mmCIF file of C-alpha atoms in Angstrom:
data_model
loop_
_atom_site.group_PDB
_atom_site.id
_atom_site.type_symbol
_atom_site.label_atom_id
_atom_site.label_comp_id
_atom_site.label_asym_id
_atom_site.label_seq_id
_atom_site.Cartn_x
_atom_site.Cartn_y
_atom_site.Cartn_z
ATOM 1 C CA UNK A 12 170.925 191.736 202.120
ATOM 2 C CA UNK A 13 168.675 192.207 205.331
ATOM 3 C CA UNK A 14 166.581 188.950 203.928
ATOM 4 C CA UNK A 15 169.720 186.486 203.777
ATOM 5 C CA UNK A 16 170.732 188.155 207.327
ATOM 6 C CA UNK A 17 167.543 187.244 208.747
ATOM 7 C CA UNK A 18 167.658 183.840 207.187
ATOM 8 C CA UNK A 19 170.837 183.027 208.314
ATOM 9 C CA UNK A 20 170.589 183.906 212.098
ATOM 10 C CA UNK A 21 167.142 182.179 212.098
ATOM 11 C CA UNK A 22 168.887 178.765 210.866
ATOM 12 C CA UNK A 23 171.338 179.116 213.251
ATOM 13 C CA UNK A 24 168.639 179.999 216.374
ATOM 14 C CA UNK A 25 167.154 176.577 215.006
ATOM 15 C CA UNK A 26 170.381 174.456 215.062
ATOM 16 C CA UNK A 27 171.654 175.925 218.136
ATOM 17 C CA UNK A 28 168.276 175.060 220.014
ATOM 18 C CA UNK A 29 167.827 171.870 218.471
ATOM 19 C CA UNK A 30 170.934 170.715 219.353
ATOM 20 C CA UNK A 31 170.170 171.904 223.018
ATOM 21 C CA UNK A 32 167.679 169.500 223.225
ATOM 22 C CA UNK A 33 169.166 166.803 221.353
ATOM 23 C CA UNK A 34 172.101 166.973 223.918
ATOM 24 C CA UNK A 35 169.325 167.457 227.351
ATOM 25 C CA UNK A 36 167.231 164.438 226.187
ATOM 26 C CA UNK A 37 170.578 162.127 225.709
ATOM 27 C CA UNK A 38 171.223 163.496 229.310
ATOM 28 C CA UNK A 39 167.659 162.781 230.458
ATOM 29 C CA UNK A 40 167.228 159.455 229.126
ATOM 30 C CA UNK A 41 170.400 158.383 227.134
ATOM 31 C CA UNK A 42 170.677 155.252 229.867
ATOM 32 C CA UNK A 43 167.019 154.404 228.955
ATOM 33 C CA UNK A 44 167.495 154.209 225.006
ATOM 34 C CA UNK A 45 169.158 151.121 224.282
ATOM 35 C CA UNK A 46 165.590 149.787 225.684
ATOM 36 C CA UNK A 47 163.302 151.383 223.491
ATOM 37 C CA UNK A 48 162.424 149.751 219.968
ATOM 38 C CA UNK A 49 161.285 153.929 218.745
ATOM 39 C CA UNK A 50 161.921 157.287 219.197
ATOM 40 C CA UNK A 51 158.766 159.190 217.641
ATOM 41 C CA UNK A 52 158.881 162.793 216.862
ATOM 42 C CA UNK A 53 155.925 165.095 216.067
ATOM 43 C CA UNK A 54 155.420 169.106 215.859
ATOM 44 C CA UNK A 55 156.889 171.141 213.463
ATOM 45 C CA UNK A 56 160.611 170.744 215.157
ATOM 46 C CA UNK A 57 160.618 166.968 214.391
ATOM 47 C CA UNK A 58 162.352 167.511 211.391
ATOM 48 C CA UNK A 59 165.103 169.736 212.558
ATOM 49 C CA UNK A 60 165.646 167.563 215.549
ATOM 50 C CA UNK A 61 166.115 164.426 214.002
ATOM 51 C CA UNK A 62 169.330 165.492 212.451
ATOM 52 C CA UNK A 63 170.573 166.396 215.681
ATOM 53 C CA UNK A 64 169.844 163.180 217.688
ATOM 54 C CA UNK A 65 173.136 161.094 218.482
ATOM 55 C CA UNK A 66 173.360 158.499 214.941
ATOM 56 C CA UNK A 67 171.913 155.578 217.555
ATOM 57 C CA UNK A 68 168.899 157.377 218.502
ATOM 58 C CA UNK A 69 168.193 158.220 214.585
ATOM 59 C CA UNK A 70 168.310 154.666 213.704
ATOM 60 C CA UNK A 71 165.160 153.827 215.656
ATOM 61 C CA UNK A 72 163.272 157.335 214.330
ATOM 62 C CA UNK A 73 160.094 157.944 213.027
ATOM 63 C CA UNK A 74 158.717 160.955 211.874
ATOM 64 C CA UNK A 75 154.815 161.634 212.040
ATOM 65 C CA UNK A 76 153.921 162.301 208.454
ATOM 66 C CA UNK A 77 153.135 166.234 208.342
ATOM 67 C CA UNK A 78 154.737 166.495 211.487
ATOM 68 C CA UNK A 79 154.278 169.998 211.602
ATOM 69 C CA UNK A 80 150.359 169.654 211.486
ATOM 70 C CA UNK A 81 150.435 167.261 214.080
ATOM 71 C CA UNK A 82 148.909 169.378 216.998
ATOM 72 C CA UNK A 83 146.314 170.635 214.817
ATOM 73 C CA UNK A 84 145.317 167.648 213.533
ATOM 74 C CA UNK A 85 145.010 165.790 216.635
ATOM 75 C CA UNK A 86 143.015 168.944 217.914
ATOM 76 C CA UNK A 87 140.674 168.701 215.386
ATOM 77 C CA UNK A 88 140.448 164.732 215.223
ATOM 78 C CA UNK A 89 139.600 165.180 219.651
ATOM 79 C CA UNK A 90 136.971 167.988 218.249
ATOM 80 C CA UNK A 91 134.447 165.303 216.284
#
């Protein structure tokens, strides 16, 4: 069906960008990551980057809770 179609190339838009970045941040700063204690992902992305991160990089991961409502909620926490 045109639903499971849509579905399908949308996963695999997501996977193929997230593992774009995962591989251009291990170029950018794979030398620097044996020094930090944490990676910490926010935005709605976090999620579906995380699984793409080398298995070294995941091991020192944390995930905002409701990382997808991160932006918002640190726009409205900056609005009071």
């Amino acid at each position: 069906s045109m639903d499971n179609d849509y579905k399908a190339l949308s996963q695999q838009l997501i996977e193929d960008h997230m593992r774009f970045l995962a591989n251009t941040l291990e170029a950018d700063f794979g030398d620097q990551m044996a020094e930090l204690q944490h990676v910490v992902l926010a935005g709605g992305g976090a999620y579906h980057l995380a699984k793409h991160l080398p298995s070294a990089w995941r091991q020192k991961t944390l995930i905002f809770r409701d990382a997808e409502y991160a932006n918002a909620i640190g726009y409205y926490l900056q609005s009071k």
